[in-house]
Coordinates of C-alpha atoms and ligand atoms in Angstrom, one line a residue:
M1 CA 23.2 -79.4 -35.2
M2 CA 21.9 -81.0 -37.9
S3 CA 22.0 -78.3 -39.9
E4 CA 25.2 -76.4 -39.1
F5 CA 27.0 -79.4 -40.4
Q6 CA 24.1 -79.5 -43.8
E7 CA 25.5 -75.5 -44.1
V8 CA 29.6 -76.8 -43.6
S9 CA 29.2 -79.7 -46.1
K10 CA 27.2 -77.1 -48.1
Q11 CA 29.7 -74.4 -47.7
S12 CA 33.4 -76.6 -48.3
G13 CA 32.3 -78.0 -51.6
V14 CA 32.8 -73.6 -52.2
H15 CA 36.3 -73.9 -50.9
P16 CA 37.6 -77.6 -51.5
K17 CA 41.3 -78.9 -50.5
P18 CA 42.9 -79.8 -53.0
A19 CA 44.0 -83.8 -52.9
G20 CA 47.0 -84.6 -51.0
L21 CA 48.1 -80.9 -49.8
V22 CA 49.7 -81.1 -46.3
F23 CA 50.5 -77.7 -44.1
Q24 CA 51.6 -77.0 -40.5
Y25 CA 50.2 -74.7 -38.7
G26 CA 54.1 -73.1 -38.4
T27 CA 55.6 -70.7 -35.8
A28 CA 53.3 -68.0 -36.7
G29 CA 50.2 -69.8 -38.3
F30 CA 49.9 -71.2 -41.7
R31 CA 51.8 -68.9 -44.5
T32 CA 52.2 -70.1 -48.0
N33 CA 51.5 -69.2 -51.7
A34 CA 47.8 -67.3 -51.3
K35 CA 46.2 -70.1 -54.2
L36 CA 46.6 -73.2 -52.2
L37 CA 45.3 -71.5 -49.0
D38 CA 41.5 -71.0 -49.8
H39 CA 40.2 -74.0 -47.7
I40 CA 42.1 -73.8 -44.7
M41 CA 41.1 -70.2 -44.6
F42 CA 37.5 -71.3 -44.7
R43 CA 38.4 -74.2 -41.9
M44 CA 39.9 -71.6 -39.4
G45 CA 37.0 -70.0 -39.8
L46 CA 35.2 -72.6 -38.7
L47 CA 38.1 -73.6 -35.7
A48 CA 37.9 -69.8 -34.9
T49 CA 34.0 -70.2 -34.0
L50 CA 34.0 -73.7 -32.4
R51 CA 37.1 -71.5 -29.8
S52 CA 34.9 -69.2 -29.4
K53 CA 32.1 -71.8 -27.7
T54 CA 34.5 -73.2 -25.3
T55 CA 36.3 -69.9 -24.4
K56 CA 33.3 -68.2 -24.2
A57 CA 34.7 -65.0 -25.9
T58 CA 35.3 -63.3 -29.0
I59 CA 38.0 -64.9 -30.8
G60 CA 40.3 -63.0 -33.8
V61 CA 41.8 -64.3 -37.0
M62 CA 44.1 -62.5 -39.4
V63 CA 44.4 -62.7 -42.5
T64 CA 48.7 -62.0 -43.2
A65 CA 51.7 -62.7 -44.6
S66 CA 53.7 -60.5 -42.0
H67 CA 56.7 -59.8 -44.3
N68 CA 57.1 -62.8 -46.8
P69 CA 56.7 -62.3 -50.8
E70 CA 52.7 -60.3 -51.8
E71 CA 52.7 -63.8 -53.6
D72 CA 52.5 -65.5 -50.4
N73 CA 49.1 -64.8 -47.5
G74 CA 48.9 -66.6 -44.4
V75 CA 46.2 -66.8 -41.2
K76 CA 46.7 -66.7 -37.7
L77 CA 43.8 -67.3 -34.8
V78 CA 44.0 -65.4 -31.9
D79 CA 42.7 -65.9 -28.1
P80 CA 40.5 -64.1 -26.2
M81 CA 43.5 -61.7 -24.2
G82 CA 45.0 -61.0 -27.1
E83 CA 47.2 -63.5 -27.5
M84 CA 48.6 -66.6 -29.8
V85 CA 46.1 -69.4 -30.7
S86 CA 46.9 -72.0 -27.3
P87 CA 49.6 -75.1 -29.0
T88 CA 46.4 -77.7 -28.3
W89 CA 44.4 -75.9 -30.7
E90 CA 47.5 -75.6 -32.6
V91 CA 47.1 -79.4 -32.8
Y92 CA 43.6 -78.8 -34.6
A93 CA 44.7 -76.1 -37.1
T94 CA 46.8 -78.5 -38.5
Q95 CA 44.4 -81.7 -38.9
L96 CA 41.3 -79.8 -39.8
A97 CA 43.1 -77.7 -42.3
N98 CA 44.7 -81.0 -44.0
A99 CA 41.7 -83.4 -43.2
E100 CA 40.9 -84.6 -46.9
Q101 CA 37.8 -83.5 -48.4
E102 CA 35.4 -86.3 -47.2
D103 CA 36.6 -86.4 -44.0
L104 CA 36.4 -82.5 -42.9
L105 CA 33.9 -83.2 -41.3
A106 CA 34.7 -86.4 -39.2
A107 CA 37.9 -84.3 -38.2
L108 CA 35.6 -81.4 -37.4
K109 CA 33.3 -84.0 -34.6
D110 CA 36.2 -85.4 -33.6
I111 CA 37.8 -81.5 -32.2
I112 CA 34.2 -81.2 -30.8
E113 CA 34.2 -83.9 -29.2
K114 CA 37.2 -83.4 -27.4
E115 CA 37.0 -80.3 -26.7
A116 CA 33.3 -81.0 -25.4
V117 CA 32.5 -77.8 -27.2
N118 CA 28.5 -76.8 -26.8
M119 CA 27.4 -76.4 -29.5
S120 CA 24.5 -74.3 -28.4
Q121 CA 26.3 -71.5 -27.0
E122 CA 27.4 -68.2 -28.8
A123 CA 30.3 -67.7 -31.2
K124 CA 31.9 -64.7 -31.8
V125 CA 35.3 -64.5 -34.6
F126 CA 36.9 -60.9 -34.9
V127 CA 38.4 -60.7 -39.4
G128 CA 41.2 -58.6 -40.3
K129 CA 43.4 -58.9 -43.4
D130 CA 46.1 -57.2 -44.6
T131 CA 46.8 -55.1 -48.5
R132 CA 47.6 -58.3 -50.3
G133 CA 46.0 -58.5 -53.1
S134 CA 44.1 -61.9 -52.0
S135 CA 43.4 -60.9 -48.6
A136 CA 40.1 -59.8 -49.8
R137 CA 38.8 -63.2 -51.2
L138 CA 40.7 -65.2 -48.4
S139 CA 39.1 -63.2 -45.8
Q140 CA 36.1 -63.3 -47.1
A141 CA 36.5 -67.3 -47.0
V142 CA 37.3 -67.2 -43.3
L143 CA 33.9 -65.4 -42.7
D144 CA 32.2 -67.7 -45.1
G145 CA 33.4 -71.0 -42.3
V146 CA 32.6 -68.4 -40.0
S147 CA 28.8 -68.5 -40.9
A148 CA 28.7 -72.2 -41.6
L149 CA 28.5 -73.0 -37.7
G150 CA 26.4 -70.3 -37.2
G151 CA 28.3 -67.7 -35.6
H152 CA 28.4 -64.4 -35.4
S153 CA 31.8 -62.2 -37.2
K154 CA 32.7 -58.6 -37.1
D155 CA 34.9 -58.1 -40.5
Y156 CA 37.5 -55.5 -39.5
G157 CA 38.9 -55.4 -42.9
L158 CA 42.2 -53.8 -43.4
V159 CA 44.2 -53.4 -40.0
T160 CA 47.5 -53.9 -38.9
T161 CA 47.8 -57.2 -37.3
P162 CA 48.5 -56.2 -33.4
Q163 CA 45.3 -54.2 -33.8
L164 CA 43.3 -57.0 -34.5
H165 CA 44.9 -58.2 -31.4
Y166 CA 44.2 -54.9 -29.6
M167 CA 40.6 -55.4 -30.9
V168 CA 40.3 -59.2 -29.3
C169 CA 41.6 -58.0 -26.0
C170 CA 39.6 -55.0 -25.4
Q171 CA 36.4 -56.5 -26.6
N172 CA 37.1 -59.6 -23.9
T173 CA 37.3 -57.3 -21.5
Q174 CA 34.5 -55.3 -21.7
G175 CA 36.1 -52.2 -22.8
K176 CA 39.0 -52.2 -19.8
Y177 CA 41.7 -52.7 -21.9
G178 CA 40.8 -50.1 -24.4
E179 CA 37.4 -49.7 -27.0
A180 CA 37.0 -52.2 -29.6
T181 CA 37.2 -50.0 -32.8
V182 CA 40.8 -48.3 -35.0
E183 CA 39.5 -44.9 -33.5
G184 CA 39.6 -46.2 -29.8
Y185 CA 43.1 -47.5 -31.1
Y186 CA 44.2 -44.4 -32.2
K187 CA 42.7 -42.8 -29.1
K188 CA 44.3 -44.1 -26.6
L189 CA 48.3 -45.0 -27.9
S190 CA 48.1 -41.0 -29.0
Q191 CA 46.6 -39.5 -25.3
A192 CA 49.2 -41.7 -24.0
F193 CA 52.3 -40.7 -26.5
I194 CA 50.7 -36.3 -25.7
K195 CA 51.4 -37.4 -22.3
L196 CA 54.8 -38.7 -22.5
S197 CA 55.9 -35.8 -24.5
K198 CA 54.7 -33.0 -22.4
N199 CA 57.8 -34.9 -20.1
A200 CA 60.6 -34.0 -23.1
S201 CA 61.0 -29.8 -22.1
N202 CA 63.2 -28.4 -24.9
C203 CA 61.9 -30.7 -27.7
T204 CA 62.4 -29.1 -31.4
D205 CA 60.9 -29.5 -34.4
D206 CA 63.9 -31.4 -36.2
Q207 CA 64.0 -33.9 -33.0
K208 CA 60.3 -34.6 -33.1
H209 CA 60.8 -35.8 -36.7
L210 CA 60.6 -39.5 -37.9
S211 CA 61.3 -41.2 -41.1
V212 CA 59.6 -43.9 -41.7
D213 CA 59.1 -47.3 -44.3
G214 CA 56.0 -48.8 -44.3
A215 CA 57.0 -51.6 -46.6
N216 CA 54.1 -50.9 -48.7
G217 CA 51.8 -52.5 -46.5
I218 CA 49.0 -52.3 -44.3
G219 CA 51.2 -50.3 -41.8
A220 CA 52.1 -47.4 -44.1
L221 CA 47.7 -46.7 -44.4
K222 CA 47.4 -47.3 -40.4
V223 CA 50.5 -44.2 -39.5
R224 CA 48.9 -42.1 -42.5
E225 CA 45.5 -42.6 -40.1
M226 CA 47.0 -41.8 -37.0
E227 CA 48.6 -38.6 -37.9
S228 CA 46.0 -36.1 -37.0
H229 CA 45.6 -38.1 -33.3
L230 CA 49.7 -36.9 -32.6
K231 CA 49.0 -33.4 -32.5
K232 CA 52.7 -32.9 -33.9
E233 CA 54.0 -33.8 -31.0
L234 CA 55.7 -36.7 -34.6
H235 CA 56.1 -35.3 -37.8
I236 CA 56.7 -38.5 -40.0
S237 CA 57.7 -38.5 -43.4
L238 CA 56.2 -41.6 -44.5
F239 CA 58.0 -44.0 -47.1
N240 CA 57.3 -46.9 -49.0
D241 CA 53.6 -45.8 -48.6
G242 CA 51.8 -48.7 -50.8
S243 CA 51.1 -45.8 -53.6
E244 CA 53.8 -47.3 -56.3
G245 CA 55.6 -49.9 -54.8
K246 CA 55.4 -53.7 -53.7
L247 CA 55.0 -55.0 -50.3
N248 CA 57.7 -56.0 -48.5
H249 CA 59.9 -55.6 -52.0
Q250 CA 63.7 -54.2 -51.4
C251 CA 62.2 -52.8 -48.0
G252 CA 60.4 -53.4 -44.8
A253 CA 62.0 -54.3 -41.7
D254 CA 62.8 -57.9 -42.0
F255 CA 64.5 -56.4 -45.2
V256 CA 66.2 -53.9 -43.6
K257 CA 67.7 -56.1 -40.9
V258 CA 68.7 -59.3 -43.0
Q259 CA 70.6 -57.0 -45.2
Q260 CA 71.6 -55.0 -42.8
K261 CA 71.0 -52.1 -45.4
P262 CA 68.3 -49.1 -45.8
P263 CA 65.3 -49.9 -47.7
T264 CA 65.0 -48.3 -51.5
G265 CA 62.9 -45.8 -52.1
M266 CA 64.0 -44.0 -49.2
E267 CA 65.7 -40.3 -48.9
I268 CA 68.0 -40.9 -45.7
N269 CA 69.9 -37.5 -44.2
P270 CA 73.0 -37.7 -41.8
G271 CA 72.4 -38.2 -38.6
E272 CA 68.4 -38.7 -39.2
R273 CA 65.9 -41.3 -37.3
C274 CA 63.9 -43.8 -39.7
C275 CA 62.0 -47.0 -38.7
S276 CA 60.6 -49.6 -41.2
F277 CA 57.7 -51.8 -40.5
D278 CA 57.6 -55.0 -41.7
G279 CA 54.1 -56.1 -44.0
D280 CA 51.7 -56.8 -41.3
A281 CA 53.4 -54.0 -38.9
D282 CA 53.7 -56.0 -36.2
R283 CA 57.6 -55.4 -36.3
I284 CA 60.2 -52.4 -36.1
V285 CA 63.2 -52.0 -36.7
Y286 CA 65.9 -48.4 -36.7
Y287 CA 68.3 -47.5 -38.5
Y288 CA 70.6 -44.5 -39.9
S289 CA 73.4 -42.9 -41.6
D290 CA 75.9 -41.0 -40.2
S291 CA 78.3 -37.8 -41.3
E292 CA 80.3 -41.0 -43.5
G293 CA 77.0 -42.4 -45.3
T294 CA 78.1 -45.7 -42.9
F295 CA 74.5 -47.6 -42.3
H296 CA 73.4 -47.9 -39.5
L297 CA 71.0 -50.6 -37.4
L298 CA 69.3 -50.9 -33.9
D299 CA 67.8 -54.2 -34.3
G300 CA 65.2 -55.9 -31.3
D301 CA 68.4 -56.1 -29.0
K302 CA 68.3 -52.1 -29.0
V303 CA 65.1 -51.6 -28.8
A304 CA 64.5 -54.0 -25.9
T305 CA 67.8 -52.3 -24.4
L306 CA 66.6 -48.5 -24.7
I307 CA 63.0 -49.4 -23.0
S308 CA 64.2 -51.1 -20.0
T309 CA 67.0 -48.8 -19.0
F310 CA 64.1 -46.3 -19.0
L311 CA 61.8 -48.3 -17.3
K312 CA 64.3 -49.7 -14.9
E313 CA 65.5 -45.7 -14.0
L314 CA 61.4 -44.7 -13.6
L315 CA 61.1 -47.8 -10.7
T316 CA 64.2 -46.5 -8.7
S317 CA 62.9 -42.9 -8.8
A318 CA 59.1 -44.0 -8.0
G319 CA 60.6 -45.9 -5.1
L320 CA 59.0 -48.9 -6.3
D321 CA 60.8 -52.5 -5.7
L322 CA 59.0 -54.1 -9.1
K323 CA 61.2 -57.2 -10.8
I324 CA 62.1 -56.3 -14.3
A325 CA 63.3 -59.1 -16.7
V326 CA 64.5 -58.5 -20.5
V327 CA 63.8 -61.9 -22.5
Q328 CA 65.4 -62.4 -25.9
T329 CA 66.5 -65.4 -28.2
A330 CA 69.5 -66.8 -29.2
Y331 CA 69.1 -64.3 -32.1
A332 CA 69.8 -61.6 -29.9
N333 CA 73.3 -60.3 -30.0
G334 CA 75.9 -61.3 -27.6
S335 CA 76.4 -57.7 -27.2
S336 CA 73.0 -56.9 -26.2
T337 CA 73.1 -59.6 -23.7
N338 CA 76.5 -58.8 -22.2
Y339 CA 75.4 -55.3 -21.6
L340 CA 72.0 -56.4 -20.6
E341 CA 73.0 -58.8 -17.6
N342 CA 76.8 -57.1 -17.1
T343 CA 75.8 -53.7 -16.4
M344 CA 72.6 -52.6 -16.5
K345 CA 72.4 -55.7 -14.1
V346 CA 68.9 -56.9 -15.5
I347 CA 67.5 -60.2 -15.1
V348 CA 68.1 -61.6 -19.1
R349 CA 66.1 -65.2 -20.2
C350 CA 66.2 -66.6 -23.7
T351 CA 63.7 -68.7 -25.4
K352 CA 63.2 -70.3 -28.7
T353 CA 62.2 -68.4 -31.6
G354 CA 58.8 -67.7 -32.1
V355 CA 56.6 -65.0 -30.4
K356 CA 54.4 -67.0 -27.9
H357 CA 58.4 -68.0 -26.3
L358 CA 58.8 -65.3 -25.1
H359 CA 55.0 -64.0 -24.4
H360 CA 54.9 -67.0 -22.2
A361 CA 58.7 -65.9 -20.3
A362 CA 58.0 -62.1 -20.0
Q363 CA 54.6 -62.8 -18.2
E364 CA 56.4 -64.5 -14.9
F365 CA 57.8 -61.2 -14.4
D366 CA 56.0 -57.8 -13.0
I367 CA 57.8 -56.0 -16.0
G368 CA 58.8 -58.1 -18.9
V369 CA 60.4 -56.9 -22.1
Y370 CA 60.6 -59.3 -24.7
F371 CA 61.7 -58.4 -27.9
E372 CA 63.4 -60.7 -30.9
A373 CA 66.4 -59.0 -32.6
N374 CA 63.8 -58.9 -36.2
G375 CA 62.0 -56.1 -33.6
H376 CA 59.1 -58.3 -32.6
G377 CA 58.4 -57.3 -29.4
T378 CA 56.2 -55.3 -26.6
V379 CA 56.1 -54.9 -22.4
L380 CA 54.5 -57.3 -20.5
F381 CA 53.2 -55.5 -17.0
S382 CA 51.4 -58.1 -13.9
K383 CA 48.2 -56.8 -13.2
A384 CA 50.3 -56.4 -9.7
A385 CA 52.6 -53.8 -11.3
E386 CA 50.0 -51.6 -12.8
E387 CA 48.1 -51.8 -9.8
K388 CA 50.9 -50.7 -7.5
I389 CA 52.2 -48.0 -10.1
Q390 CA 48.4 -47.0 -11.1
Q391 CA 48.1 -46.3 -6.6
L392 CA 51.5 -44.6 -7.3
A393 CA 49.9 -41.7 -9.4
E394 CA 47.0 -41.5 -7.8
N395 CA 48.5 -40.8 -4.4
S396 CA 48.3 -36.2 -4.3
S397 CA 50.9 -36.7 -1.6
L398 CA 53.6 -37.6 -3.5
I399 CA 56.9 -35.0 -3.5
D400 CA 58.0 -33.8 -7.8
E401 CA 60.6 -36.9 -8.8
K402 CA 58.9 -39.8 -7.3
K403 CA 55.2 -38.0 -8.7
R404 CA 56.6 -37.6 -12.1
A405 CA 58.2 -40.8 -12.1
A406 CA 55.1 -42.8 -11.7
L407 CA 53.2 -40.8 -14.0
L408 CA 55.0 -41.1 -16.8
L409 CA 55.4 -44.7 -16.5
Q410 CA 51.3 -45.2 -16.1
N411 CA 51.3 -43.6 -19.8
T412 CA 54.8 -45.9 -20.8
I413 CA 51.7 -48.8 -20.2
N414 CA 48.8 -46.6 -21.8
V415 CA 51.0 -46.4 -25.3
I416 CA 52.3 -49.8 -25.3
N417 CA 50.2 -52.7 -26.8
Q418 CA 50.8 -55.5 -24.2
T419 CA 48.9 -58.2 -26.5
V420 CA 50.9 -58.4 -29.1
G421 CA 54.3 -56.5 -30.7
D422 CA 53.5 -53.5 -32.5
A423 CA 55.3 -51.3 -34.8
I424 CA 53.1 -48.5 -33.9
S425 CA 53.2 -48.7 -30.9
D426 CA 56.7 -49.5 -30.7
M427 CA 57.3 -46.4 -32.2
L428 CA 55.6 -43.8 -30.5
L429 CA 57.1 -44.8 -27.2
I430 CA 60.6 -45.8 -28.4
E431 CA 59.5 -41.8 -29.2
A432 CA 58.8 -40.9 -26.8
I433 CA 61.7 -42.6 -24.5
L434 CA 64.3 -40.3 -27.5
A435 CA 62.5 -37.0 -26.4
I436 CA 62.3 -37.1 -23.2
K437 CA 65.7 -38.1 -22.4
G438 CA 67.1 -36.0 -25.2
M439 CA 68.4 -38.7 -26.7
T440 CA 70.1 -38.6 -30.4
I441 CA 70.3 -41.8 -32.7
H442 CA 73.3 -42.0 -32.5
Q443 CA 74.2 -41.7 -28.4
W444 CA 71.3 -44.4 -28.9
D445 CA 73.0 -46.6 -30.8
A446 CA 76.3 -46.0 -28.6
I447 CA 75.1 -47.6 -25.4
Y448 CA 77.3 -51.2 -26.6
T449 CA 78.5 -52.1 -29.9
D450 CA 76.8 -54.7 -32.0
L451 CA 79.2 -57.8 -32.6
P452 CA 79.5 -58.4 -36.0
N453 CA 77.0 -60.9 -37.4
R454 CA 75.7 -63.4 -40.3
Q455 CA 72.3 -64.8 -40.9
L456 CA 72.7 -67.8 -43.9
K457 CA 70.0 -70.0 -45.4
V458 CA 70.6 -73.5 -46.3
K459 CA 68.0 -76.1 -48.0
V460 CA 67.6 -79.7 -46.8
S461 CA 65.6 -82.5 -47.9
D462 CA 63.8 -82.5 -44.9
C463 CA 64.6 -80.1 -42.0
R464 CA 63.5 -81.7 -39.1
V465 CA 66.7 -84.7 -38.9
I466 CA 67.9 -81.2 -37.4
D467 CA 67.1 -81.4 -34.1
T468 CA 68.0 -78.3 -30.7
T469 CA 68.2 -77.9 -26.9
D470 CA 69.0 -75.0 -24.6
A471 CA 66.4 -72.9 -26.3
E472 CA 67.4 -74.2 -29.5
R473 CA 71.4 -72.9 -29.1
R474 CA 72.7 -76.2 -29.5
A475 CA 72.0 -79.0 -32.2
V476 CA 70.7 -82.8 -31.0
S477 CA 70.7 -84.4 -34.3
P478 CA 72.3 -85.2 -37.4
A479 CA 75.0 -86.9 -35.4
G480 CA 78.1 -84.7 -34.7
L481 CA 76.9 -81.5 -36.5
Q482 CA 77.2 -79.7 -32.8
E483 CA 80.8 -80.7 -32.4
A484 CA 81.8 -79.4 -35.9
I485 CA 79.9 -76.2 -35.2
D486 CA 81.7 -76.2 -31.6
T487 CA 85.2 -76.9 -33.7
L488 CA 84.1 -74.0 -35.9
V489 CA 83.6 -71.3 -33.2
K490 CA 86.7 -71.7 -31.7
K491 CA 88.7 -70.7 -34.6
Y492 CA 87.2 -67.4 -33.8
R493 CA 87.2 -64.2 -31.6
K494 CA 84.7 -64.1 -29.5
A495 CA 82.3 -66.2 -31.4
R496 CA 78.5 -67.9 -31.4
S497 CA 77.7 -69.9 -33.9
F498 CA 73.8 -72.0 -33.8
V499 CA 71.3 -73.9 -36.5
R500 CA 68.1 -74.7 -36.4
P501 CA 65.0 -75.1 -38.6
S502 CA 62.9 -72.9 -40.0
G503 CA 59.0 -72.3 -38.6
T504 CA 58.6 -70.5 -41.8
E505 CA 60.0 -71.2 -44.3
D506 CA 61.7 -74.7 -45.8
V507 CA 65.1 -74.6 -44.6
V508 CA 67.8 -74.3 -41.9
R509 CA 68.5 -71.2 -40.4
V510 CA 72.4 -70.3 -39.4
Y511 CA 74.0 -67.3 -37.1
A512 CA 77.4 -66.6 -36.5
E513 CA 78.3 -63.6 -35.0
A514 CA 82.3 -62.5 -33.9
E515 CA 85.0 -59.7 -33.3
T516 CA 84.9 -59.1 -36.8
Q517 CA 82.6 -58.6 -39.9
D518 CA 84.4 -61.6 -42.1
S519 CA 85.0 -63.5 -39.3
A520 CA 81.4 -64.2 -38.9
D521 CA 80.1 -63.7 -42.6
D522 CA 83.2 -66.5 -42.6
L523 CA 81.8 -68.4 -39.7
A524 CA 78.3 -68.2 -40.6
H525 CA 79.7 -70.3 -44.4
E526 CA 81.4 -72.6 -42.8
V527 CA 78.4 -74.1 -40.1
S528 CA 76.9 -73.8 -43.7
L529 CA 78.2 -76.4 -45.3
A530 CA 78.3 -78.5 -41.9
V531 CA 74.8 -78.2 -42.3
Y532 CA 75.0 -79.4 -45.9
R533 CA 77.3 -81.9 -45.6
L534 CA 75.5 -83.5 -42.3
A535 CA 72.2 -82.6 -42.5
G536 CA 71.7 -83.6 -46.4
G537 CA 71.5 -80.2 -48.2
V538 CA 70.0 -80.0 -51.3
G539 CA 71.5 -77.8 -54.6
G540 CA 74.8 -76.9 -55.0
E541 CA 77.4 -76.4 -51.7
P542 CA 76.4 -72.8 -50.0
K543 CA 79.9 -70.4 -51.7
P544 CA 81.8 -68.6 -49.3
L545 CA 80.5 -64.4 -48.8
H546 CA 84.1 -63.4 -50.3
Ligands
NG1_601 P1 61.7 -69.0 -38.4 O1 61.2 -68.4 -39.8 O2 61.0 -69.8 -37.8 O3 63.1 -68.3 -38.0 C1 60.6 -66.2 -38.5 C2 61.6 -65.4 -38.2 C3 61.0 -65.4 -35.9 C4 59.6 -65.1 -36.5 C5 58.5 -65.9 -37.4 C6 57.4 -65.8 -37.4 C7 63.5 -64.9 -37.3 C8 65.3 -65.6 -37.3 N1 63.3 -66.1 -37.4 O4 60.6 -67.3 -37.4 O5 61.7 -65.0 -34.9 O6 59.2 -63.7 -35.8 O7 59.2 -65.5 -38.4 O8 56.8 -63.6 -38.0 O9 64.1 -63.6 -38.0
ZN602 ZN1 54.6 -59.8 -38.8

């Protein structure tokens, strides 16, 4: 035991913390300029090792800053079933990351004591990284942290975030979820996709074509690797593959969603299906341009609607009585919520922003479809639901339609990465559904019409002055802010607006939707002004969009 701590002391000298730096484990782990992260990476290696010892399971550490600019980096921990690390350990992560150099051992021992960690228990940590220039150096710091505490590690090198989550889950289920290799991931997903595609009887080569914007990141590399497994059931044209452009710069899912325009570096022909991944390939959005050249975005809400409609129809055909729900956040377009609740008649839940909240809520149903509007999401099947579907699919006395539905459900389960939102897996599922339903992207888009909306950011001196309630849809502080928003919203038809502090950037986010784009833009601007005035805005006053 003594020698283990000696090694920590020695190694931490190689990864020293600059005095006074303080970071929070935010919505998606630590995220900031890559230059400031070396000590945090080393310490997350230490923490993952302790977490592995307490859970007696393999833990994951992913080095990425997702859709942030190339200069940034970040790190997130993955718990045994592939889910986000538990909230108590997020607090430990923050404490360990912020302990000054001379207090590191004390901070470490404090966690060991609180969690009664058995230090003689073996530890195993899986590490992955994205394509950022800083990722190699930073993931080495994580590996150093693991070995300093005597843990074993496996370095998966360049993988997408969801691939790393998948590996952790496979490992801890002794292979029940799949084989814990990148090859095993491709095999499982592509086999399920090919089986689903066989149900699309008269799908032409044209319909099998998809343009993918890889955001110049890891997703592009992995789509390329996967292509040969797809046996020509999907023809991919890959753009922003990282050979020239800069990561996430004017491209990628976040750019397309927030700017509501196509990425640069992509050829778009009218009516053709296109999609964008983000920098670590855990988000996807679709879009197309119509014959008049107008751009149409199909975001996470449209994806959730397509998938839940498909699943609901299959459940009816299979005669299965399973409870299906869609989980969204306040950013979900009002039209999507309205359509899901009133036309499709599925249960809709709204949670706070951040995937862990959606994931948690989705676990309460037999089938929980969760998506953030920005395109991060997946589907969760309860154990009981999976078993029922499995039994039905294996029942040899079933008649045609029921049998077909049961087999489709079974393959749908296999194409989905249930551990976390996964752009590659979501893409395959969406492509299969469109092919099976013989649906064009225009027909998918026409299921409901989005309310025009606008997202803005406001800089304030301290984001913590804003406190929210009701899944972040209402502000309880500062005083007067919610009243001001209510008054502004009343000026517009079909309007809605809310504000919340971002968990990944030092800004307040403003969201507004209304009957027309001009109204949404005006409302977003007016609410930004209210935030600026009532919540301590810094810099110049927000300017109108028009
Ligand atoms: P913040 O910065 O807390 O709004 C953003 C996204 C989240 C989530 C996280 C993690 C929006 C409005 N917010 O969080 O949904 O994806 O990043 O990546 O899209
Ligand atoms: Zn991401």
